[in-house]
């Protein structure tokens, strides 16, 4: 079992940057694959980025590729999402989730990101 807490959201102008953090509980966070998702009002949940447990390899949704970077610091039990060149359409609640390489299992509460245009 693991618990996740997102932080770092806020209001930013288009073109700006934010860094989200996902703090994982326990001492085994390095065993989990971690994903970031987002959900805008009236929209379906969207996959954003993934970082593996084994070698920290990453992958991104096309909508954020080249702008967002996922990383992890296992010593701090934290996964980050660096968001650059933000657009109005990036406005959403952002969630992190820990799980296997196949499916997320444990979810955080979400953090609001609002990008003004």
PDB file of C-alpha atoms in Angstrom:
ATOM      1  CA  UNK A   1       0.000   0.000   0.000  1.00  0.00           C
ATOM      2  CA  UNK A   2       1.172   3.493  -0.838  1.00  0.00           C
ATOM      3  CA  UNK A   3      -0.303   6.958  -0.439  1.00  0.00           C
ATOM      4  CA  UNK A   4       0.332   9.855  -2.798  1.00  0.00           C
ATOM      5  CA  UNK A   5      -0.013  13.598  -2.296  1.00  0.00           C
ATOM      6  CA  UNK A   6       0.264  16.073  -5.169  1.00  0.00           C
ATOM      7  CA  UNK A   7       1.376  19.649  -4.695  1.00  0.00           C
ATOM      8  CA  UNK A   8       2.674  22.580  -6.699  1.00  0.00           C
ATOM      9  CA  UNK A   9      -0.426  23.528  -8.626  1.00  0.00           C
ATOM     10  CA  UNK A  10      -1.579  27.077  -9.045  1.00  0.00           C
ATOM     11  CA  UNK A  11      -2.424  29.827 -11.492  1.00  0.00           C
ATOM     12  CA  UNK A  12       0.073  30.728 -14.192  1.00  0.00           C
ATOM     13  CA  UNK A  13       0.025  32.749 -17.400  1.00  0.00           C
ATOM     14  CA  UNK A  14       0.235  31.061 -20.771  1.00  0.00           C
ATOM     15  CA  UNK A  15       3.855  30.426 -21.637  1.00  0.00           C
ATOM     16  CA  UNK A  16       4.826  30.050 -18.010  1.00  0.00           C
ATOM     17  CA  UNK A  17       6.032  27.070 -16.019  1.00  0.00           C
ATOM     18  CA  UNK A  18       5.072  25.037 -12.976  1.00  0.00           C
ATOM     19  CA  UNK A  19       6.590  22.037 -11.264  1.00  0.00           C
ATOM     20  CA  UNK A  20       4.232  19.552  -9.684  1.00  0.00           C
ATOM     21  CA  UNK A  21       5.354  17.157  -6.979  1.00  0.00           C
ATOM     22  CA  UNK A  22       3.959  13.764  -6.077  1.00  0.00           C
ATOM     23  CA  UNK A  23       5.059  12.581  -2.643  1.00  0.00           C
ATOM     24  CA  UNK A  24       4.806   8.844  -2.100  1.00  0.00           C
ATOM     25  CA  UNK A  25       4.575   7.317   1.352  1.00  0.00           C
ATOM     26  CA  UNK A  26       6.602   4.386   2.571  1.00  0.00           C
ATOM     27  CA  UNK A  27      10.075   3.175   1.838  1.00  0.00           C
ATOM     28  CA  UNK A  28       9.283   1.226  -1.309  1.00  0.00           C
ATOM     29  CA  UNK A  29       8.292   4.019  -3.657  1.00  0.00           C
ATOM     30  CA  UNK A  30      11.041   3.070  -6.077  1.00  0.00           C
ATOM     31  CA  UNK A  31       9.171  -0.171  -6.792  1.00  0.00           C
ATOM     32  CA  UNK A  32       6.211   1.654  -8.361  1.00  0.00           C
ATOM     33  CA  UNK A  33       5.674   2.885 -11.840  1.00  0.00           C
ATOM     34  CA  UNK A  34       4.219   6.383 -11.519  1.00  0.00           C
ATOM     35  CA  UNK A  35       1.935   8.158 -13.951  1.00  0.00           C
ATOM     36  CA  UNK A  36       0.531  11.646 -14.200  1.00  0.00           C
ATOM     37  CA  UNK A  37      -3.017  12.219 -15.423  1.00  0.00           C
ATOM     38  CA  UNK A  38      -5.169  15.293 -15.769  1.00  0.00           C
ATOM     39  CA  UNK A  39      -8.871  15.981 -15.983  1.00  0.00           C
ATOM     40  CA  UNK A  40     -10.481  19.197 -17.152  1.00  0.00           C
ATOM     41  CA  UNK A  41     -14.108  20.057 -16.327  1.00  0.00           C
ATOM     42  CA  UNK A  42     -16.465  18.122 -18.556  1.00  0.00           C
ATOM     43  CA  UNK A  43     -13.599  16.107 -20.033  1.00  0.00           C
ATOM     44  CA  UNK A  44     -12.382  12.561 -19.609  1.00  0.00           C
ATOM     45  CA  UNK A  45      -9.270  11.787 -17.632  1.00  0.00           C
ATOM     46  CA  UNK A  46      -6.191  12.065 -19.836  1.00  0.00           C
ATOM     47  CA  UNK A  47      -2.870  10.283 -19.492  1.00  0.00           C
ATOM     48  CA  UNK A  48       0.037  12.720 -19.389  1.00  0.00           C
ATOM     49  CA  UNK A  49       3.308  10.997 -18.518  1.00  0.00           C
ATOM     50  CA  UNK A  50       4.807   7.841 -17.057  1.00  0.00           C
ATOM     51  CA  UNK A  51       8.083   6.959 -15.386  1.00  0.00           C
ATOM     52  CA  UNK A  52       9.130   3.380 -14.792  1.00  0.00           C
ATOM     53  CA  UNK A  53      10.281   1.810 -11.545  1.00  0.00           C
ATOM     54  CA  UNK A  54      13.117  -0.200 -13.050  1.00  0.00           C
ATOM     55  CA  UNK A  55      15.198   2.277 -15.017  1.00  0.00           C
ATOM     56  CA  UNK A  56      13.211   5.532 -14.779  1.00  0.00           C
ATOM     57  CA  UNK A  57      12.422   5.434 -18.461  1.00  0.00           C
ATOM     58  CA  UNK A  58       9.705   7.879 -19.491  1.00  0.00           C
ATOM     59  CA  UNK A  59       6.957   8.387 -22.002  1.00  0.00           C
ATOM     60  CA  UNK A  60       4.528  11.228 -22.693  1.00  0.00           C
ATOM     61  CA  UNK A  61       1.225  11.984 -24.283  1.00  0.00           C
ATOM     62  CA  UNK A  62       1.546  13.780 -27.592  1.00  0.00           C
ATOM     63  CA  UNK A  63      -0.267  16.778 -26.142  1.00  0.00           C
ATOM     64  CA  UNK A  64       2.574  17.500 -23.710  1.00  0.00           C
ATOM     65  CA  UNK A  65       5.591  15.955 -25.413  1.00  0.00           C
ATOM     66  CA  UNK A  66       8.455  18.408 -25.603  1.00  0.00           C
ATOM     67  CA  UNK A  67       6.919  20.664 -22.949  1.00  0.00           C
ATOM     68  CA  UNK A  68       6.554  18.447 -19.868  1.00  0.00           C
ATOM     69  CA  UNK A  69       9.210  16.358 -18.141  1.00  0.00           C
ATOM     70  CA  UNK A  70       8.569  13.634 -15.586  1.00  0.00           C
ATOM     71  CA  UNK A  71      11.334  12.648 -13.180  1.00  0.00           C
ATOM     72  CA  UNK A  72      11.760  10.928  -9.852  1.00  0.00           C
ATOM     73  CA  UNK A  73      13.952  11.249  -6.802  1.00  0.00           C
ATOM     74  CA  UNK A  74      13.745   7.912  -5.040  1.00  0.00           C
ATOM     75  CA  UNK A  75      15.708   9.150  -2.041  1.00  0.00           C
ATOM     76  CA  UNK A  76      12.932  11.688  -1.446  1.00  0.00           C
ATOM     77  CA  UNK A  77      10.109   9.343  -2.472  1.00  0.00           C
ATOM     78  CA  UNK A  78       8.958  12.020  -4.882  1.00  0.00           C
ATOM     79  CA  UNK A  79       7.998  12.178  -8.540  1.00  0.00           C
ATOM     80  CA  UNK A  80       7.959  15.496 -10.361  1.00  0.00           C
ATOM     81  CA  UNK A  81       6.233  16.900 -13.392  1.00  0.00           C
ATOM     82  CA  UNK A  82       8.000  19.929 -14.820  1.00  0.00           C
ATOM     83  CA  UNK A  83       5.570  21.813 -17.041  1.00  0.00           C
ATOM     84  CA  UNK A  84       6.928  24.433 -19.422  1.00  0.00           C
ATOM     85  CA  UNK A  85       5.353  26.511 -22.177  1.00  0.00           C
ATOM     86  CA  UNK A  86       1.970  26.106 -20.560  1.00  0.00           C
ATOM     87  CA  UNK A  87      -1.165  26.624 -22.620  1.00  0.00           C
ATOM     88  CA  UNK A  88      -4.710  27.429 -21.624  1.00  0.00           C
ATOM     89  CA  UNK A  89      -5.726  23.918 -22.610  1.00  0.00           C
ATOM     90  CA  UNK A  90      -3.388  22.552 -19.927  1.00  0.00           C
ATOM     91  CA  UNK A  91      -5.847  23.791 -17.310  1.00  0.00           C
ATOM     92  CA  UNK A  92      -7.025  20.766 -15.328  1.00  0.00           C
ATOM     93  CA  UNK A  93      -6.765  18.900 -12.083  1.00  0.00           C
ATOM     94  CA  UNK A  94      -3.544  16.909 -12.182  1.00  0.00           C
ATOM     95  CA  UNK A  95      -3.305  13.521 -10.488  1.00  0.00           C
ATOM     96  CA  UNK A  96      -0.407  11.192  -9.894  1.00  0.00           C
ATOM     97  CA  UNK A  97      -0.864   7.459  -9.591  1.00  0.00           C
ATOM     98  CA  UNK A  98       1.408   4.636  -8.503  1.00  0.00           C
ATOM     99  CA  UNK A  99       1.071   1.128  -9.797  1.00  0.00           C
ATOM    100  CA  UNK A 100       2.537  -1.481 -12.043  1.00  0.00           C
ATOM    101  CA  UNK A 101       3.907  -1.131 -15.522  1.00  0.00           C
ATOM    102  CA  UNK A 102       0.446  -2.065 -16.775  1.00  0.00           C
ATOM    103  CA  UNK A 103      -2.050  -0.192 -14.603  1.00  0.00           C
ATOM    104  CA  UNK A 104      -2.181   2.542 -11.946  1.00  0.00           C
ATOM    105  CA  UNK A 105      -3.415   1.359  -8.560  1.00  0.00           C
ATOM    106  CA  UNK A 106      -3.048   4.126  -5.975  1.00  0.00           C
ATOM    107  CA  UNK A 107      -4.119   7.706  -6.644  1.00  0.00           C
ATOM    108  CA  UNK A 108      -3.450  11.086  -5.132  1.00  0.00           C
ATOM    109  CA  UNK A 109      -6.075  13.718  -4.397  1.00  0.00           C
ATOM    110  CA  UNK A 110      -5.139  15.982  -7.281  1.00  0.00           C
ATOM    111  CA  UNK A 111      -3.815  19.504  -7.584  1.00  0.00           C
ATOM    112  CA  UNK A 112      -5.389  22.283  -9.642  1.00  0.00           C
ATOM    113  CA  UNK A 113      -3.444  23.877 -12.475  1.00  0.00           C
ATOM    114  CA  UNK A 114      -4.991  26.925 -14.109  1.00  0.00           C
ATOM    115  CA  UNK A 115      -3.367  28.586 -17.119  1.00  0.00           C
ATOM    116  CA  UNK A 116      -4.669  32.002 -18.062  1.00  0.00           C
ATOM    117  CA  UNK A 117      -4.750  33.070 -21.686  1.00  0.00           C
TER     118      UNK A 117
END
